[in-house]
GROMACS .gro file of C-alpha atoms in nm:
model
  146
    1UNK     CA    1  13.635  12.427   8.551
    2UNK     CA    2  13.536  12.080   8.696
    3UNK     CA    3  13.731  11.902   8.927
    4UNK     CA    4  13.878  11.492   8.842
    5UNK     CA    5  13.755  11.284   9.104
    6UNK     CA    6  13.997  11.043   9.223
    7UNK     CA    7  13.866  10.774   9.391
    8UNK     CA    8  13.990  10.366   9.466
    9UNK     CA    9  13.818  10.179   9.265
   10UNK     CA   10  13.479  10.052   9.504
   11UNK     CA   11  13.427  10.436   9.583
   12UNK     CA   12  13.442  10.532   9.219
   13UNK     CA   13  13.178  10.281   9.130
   14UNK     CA   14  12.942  10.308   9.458
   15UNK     CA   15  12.936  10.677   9.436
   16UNK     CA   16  12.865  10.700   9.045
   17UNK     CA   17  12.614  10.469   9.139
   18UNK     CA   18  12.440  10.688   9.424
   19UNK     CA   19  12.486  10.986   9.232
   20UNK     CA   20  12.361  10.912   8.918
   21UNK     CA   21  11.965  10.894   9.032
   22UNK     CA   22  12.062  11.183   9.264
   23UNK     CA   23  12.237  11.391   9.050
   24UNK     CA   24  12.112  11.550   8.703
   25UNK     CA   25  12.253  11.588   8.363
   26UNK     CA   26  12.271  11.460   8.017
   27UNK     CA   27  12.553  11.186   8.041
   28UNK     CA   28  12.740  10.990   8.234
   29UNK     CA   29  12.995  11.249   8.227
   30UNK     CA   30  12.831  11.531   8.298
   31UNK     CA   31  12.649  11.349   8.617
   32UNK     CA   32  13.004  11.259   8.733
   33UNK     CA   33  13.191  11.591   8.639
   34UNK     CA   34  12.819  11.718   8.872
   35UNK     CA   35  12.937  11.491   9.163
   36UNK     CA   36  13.314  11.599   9.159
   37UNK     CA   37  13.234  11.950   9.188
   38UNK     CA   38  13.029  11.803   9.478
   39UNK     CA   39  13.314  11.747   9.706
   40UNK     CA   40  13.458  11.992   9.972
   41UNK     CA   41  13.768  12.124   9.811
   42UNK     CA   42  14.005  12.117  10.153
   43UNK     CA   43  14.124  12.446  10.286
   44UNK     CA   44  14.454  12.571  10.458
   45UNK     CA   45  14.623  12.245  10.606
   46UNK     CA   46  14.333  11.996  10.535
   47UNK     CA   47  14.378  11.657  10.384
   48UNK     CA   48  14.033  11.551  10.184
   49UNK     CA   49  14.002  11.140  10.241
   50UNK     CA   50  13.800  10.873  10.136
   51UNK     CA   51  13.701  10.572  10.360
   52UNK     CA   52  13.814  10.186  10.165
   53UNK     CA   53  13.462   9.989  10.154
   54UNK     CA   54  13.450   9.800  10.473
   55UNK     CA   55  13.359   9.403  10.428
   56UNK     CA   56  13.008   9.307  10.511
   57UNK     CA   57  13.126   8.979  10.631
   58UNK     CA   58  13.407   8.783  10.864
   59UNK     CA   59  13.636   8.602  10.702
   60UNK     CA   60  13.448   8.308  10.835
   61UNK     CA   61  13.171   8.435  10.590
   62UNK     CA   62  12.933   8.534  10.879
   63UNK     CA   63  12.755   8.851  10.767
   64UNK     CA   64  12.835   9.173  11.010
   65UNK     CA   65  12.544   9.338  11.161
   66UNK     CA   66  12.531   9.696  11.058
   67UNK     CA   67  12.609   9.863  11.363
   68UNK     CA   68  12.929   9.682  11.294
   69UNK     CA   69  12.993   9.810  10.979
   70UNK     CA   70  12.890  10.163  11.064
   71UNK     CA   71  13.112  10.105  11.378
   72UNK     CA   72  13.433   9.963  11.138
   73UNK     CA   73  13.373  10.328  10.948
   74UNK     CA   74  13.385  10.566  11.219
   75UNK     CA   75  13.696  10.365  11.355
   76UNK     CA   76  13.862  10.342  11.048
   77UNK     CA   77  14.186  10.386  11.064
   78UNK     CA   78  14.255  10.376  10.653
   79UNK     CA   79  14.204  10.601  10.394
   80UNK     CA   80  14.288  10.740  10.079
   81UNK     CA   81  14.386  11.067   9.996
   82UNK     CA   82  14.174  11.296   9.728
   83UNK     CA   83  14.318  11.617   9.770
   84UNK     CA   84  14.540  11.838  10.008
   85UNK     CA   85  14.499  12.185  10.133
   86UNK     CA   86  14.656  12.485   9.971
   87UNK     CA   87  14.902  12.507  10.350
   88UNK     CA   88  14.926  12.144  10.374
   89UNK     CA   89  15.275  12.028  10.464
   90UNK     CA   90  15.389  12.387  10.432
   91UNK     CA   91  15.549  12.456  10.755
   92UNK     CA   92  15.883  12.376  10.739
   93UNK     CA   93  16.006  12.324  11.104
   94UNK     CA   94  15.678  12.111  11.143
   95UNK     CA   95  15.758  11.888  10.822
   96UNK     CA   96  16.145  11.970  10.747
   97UNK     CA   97  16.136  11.621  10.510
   98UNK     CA   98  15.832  11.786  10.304
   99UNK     CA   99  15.481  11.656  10.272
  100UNK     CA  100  15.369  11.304  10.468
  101UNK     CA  101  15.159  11.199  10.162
  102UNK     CA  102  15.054  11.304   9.840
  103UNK     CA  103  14.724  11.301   9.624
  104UNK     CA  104  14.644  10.895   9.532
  105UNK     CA  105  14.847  10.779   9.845
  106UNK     CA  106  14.618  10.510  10.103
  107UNK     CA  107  14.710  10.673  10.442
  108UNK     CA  108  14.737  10.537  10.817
  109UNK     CA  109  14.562  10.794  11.012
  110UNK     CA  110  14.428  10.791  11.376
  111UNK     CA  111  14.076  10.622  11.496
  112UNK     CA  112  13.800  10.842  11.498
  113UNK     CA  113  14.044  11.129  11.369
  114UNK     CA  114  13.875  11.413  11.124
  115UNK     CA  115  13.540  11.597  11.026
  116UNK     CA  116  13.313  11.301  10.899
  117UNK     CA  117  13.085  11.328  10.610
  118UNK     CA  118  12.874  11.162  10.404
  119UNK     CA  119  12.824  11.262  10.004
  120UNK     CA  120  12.567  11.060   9.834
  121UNK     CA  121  12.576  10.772  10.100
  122UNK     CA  122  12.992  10.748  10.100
  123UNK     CA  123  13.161  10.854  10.383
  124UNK     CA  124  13.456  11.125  10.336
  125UNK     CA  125  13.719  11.281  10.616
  126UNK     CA  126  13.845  11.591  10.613
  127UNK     CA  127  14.198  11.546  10.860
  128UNK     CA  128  14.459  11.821  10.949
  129UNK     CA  129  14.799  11.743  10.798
  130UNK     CA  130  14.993  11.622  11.100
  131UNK     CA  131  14.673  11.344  11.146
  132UNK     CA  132  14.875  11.104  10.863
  133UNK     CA  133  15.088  10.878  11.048
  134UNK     CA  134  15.208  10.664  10.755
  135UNK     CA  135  15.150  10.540  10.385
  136UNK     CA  136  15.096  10.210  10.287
  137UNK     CA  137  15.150  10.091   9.958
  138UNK     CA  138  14.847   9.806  10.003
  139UNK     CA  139  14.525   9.891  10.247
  140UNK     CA  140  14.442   9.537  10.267
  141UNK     CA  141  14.473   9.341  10.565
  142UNK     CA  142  14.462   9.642  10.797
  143UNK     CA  143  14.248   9.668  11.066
  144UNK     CA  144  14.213   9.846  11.395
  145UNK     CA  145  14.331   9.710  11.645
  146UNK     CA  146  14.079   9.634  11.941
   0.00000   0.00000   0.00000
């Protein structure tokens, strides 16, 4: 059984991109059913996130160094949600209005919050359910603030 791999649009593209001269099979399809199966499925009360791409320049067009990009992703404080833990948002005296977020939603979460990885050169987050402070209907425009 293979897993559907939601992902925003830049991820979707950048990681089919990484993973198909990393990743083997027949077709396009089988390379990215390969890469789904790939990804942690989240356990108990983790939330499985994605990182938006973070811009390679300042809106003045200057081009950002890459310590600052890799420093933008560690700090990010967006993300979007790919799956939820099997206990996630099950406790009822700890979430009496039911579940924060939900599978597709772009979250707010905390700064440097999470377990960090990388799969195929994209960075993921794995968060505990009480780490999503808020959805947002559009991710752009947000930054951390410094």
């Amino acid at each position: 059984m293979s897993k559907k791999l939601i992902l925003p649009g830049h991820m979707a593209e950048e990681q089919k991109e990484l993973a198909r001269d990393s990743v083997v099979g027949d077709t396009p399809q089988e390379k990215d059913e390969k890469l789904a199966s790939q990804l942690p499925t989240p356990k108990g009360f983790k939330v499985l996130i994605g990182l938006p791409k973070i811009e390679d320049t300042y809106e003045s067009g200057i081009v950002k160094s890459d310590k600052v990009i890799r420093d933008d992703t560690v700090a990010a404080v967006i993300g979007f949600v790919i799956e939820t833990g099997p206990e996630a948002y099950k406790d009822p005296v700890k979430f009496p209005s039911g579940p924060r977020c939900k599978k597709g939603d772009f979250i707010l979460m905390r700064a440097y919050s999470g377990t960090r990885f990388k799969l195929h050169g994209v960075e993921f987050r794995l968060l505990d359910d009480d780490c999503i402070d808020a959805v947002v209907e559009d991710p752009r425009g947000y930054t951390r603030a410094a």
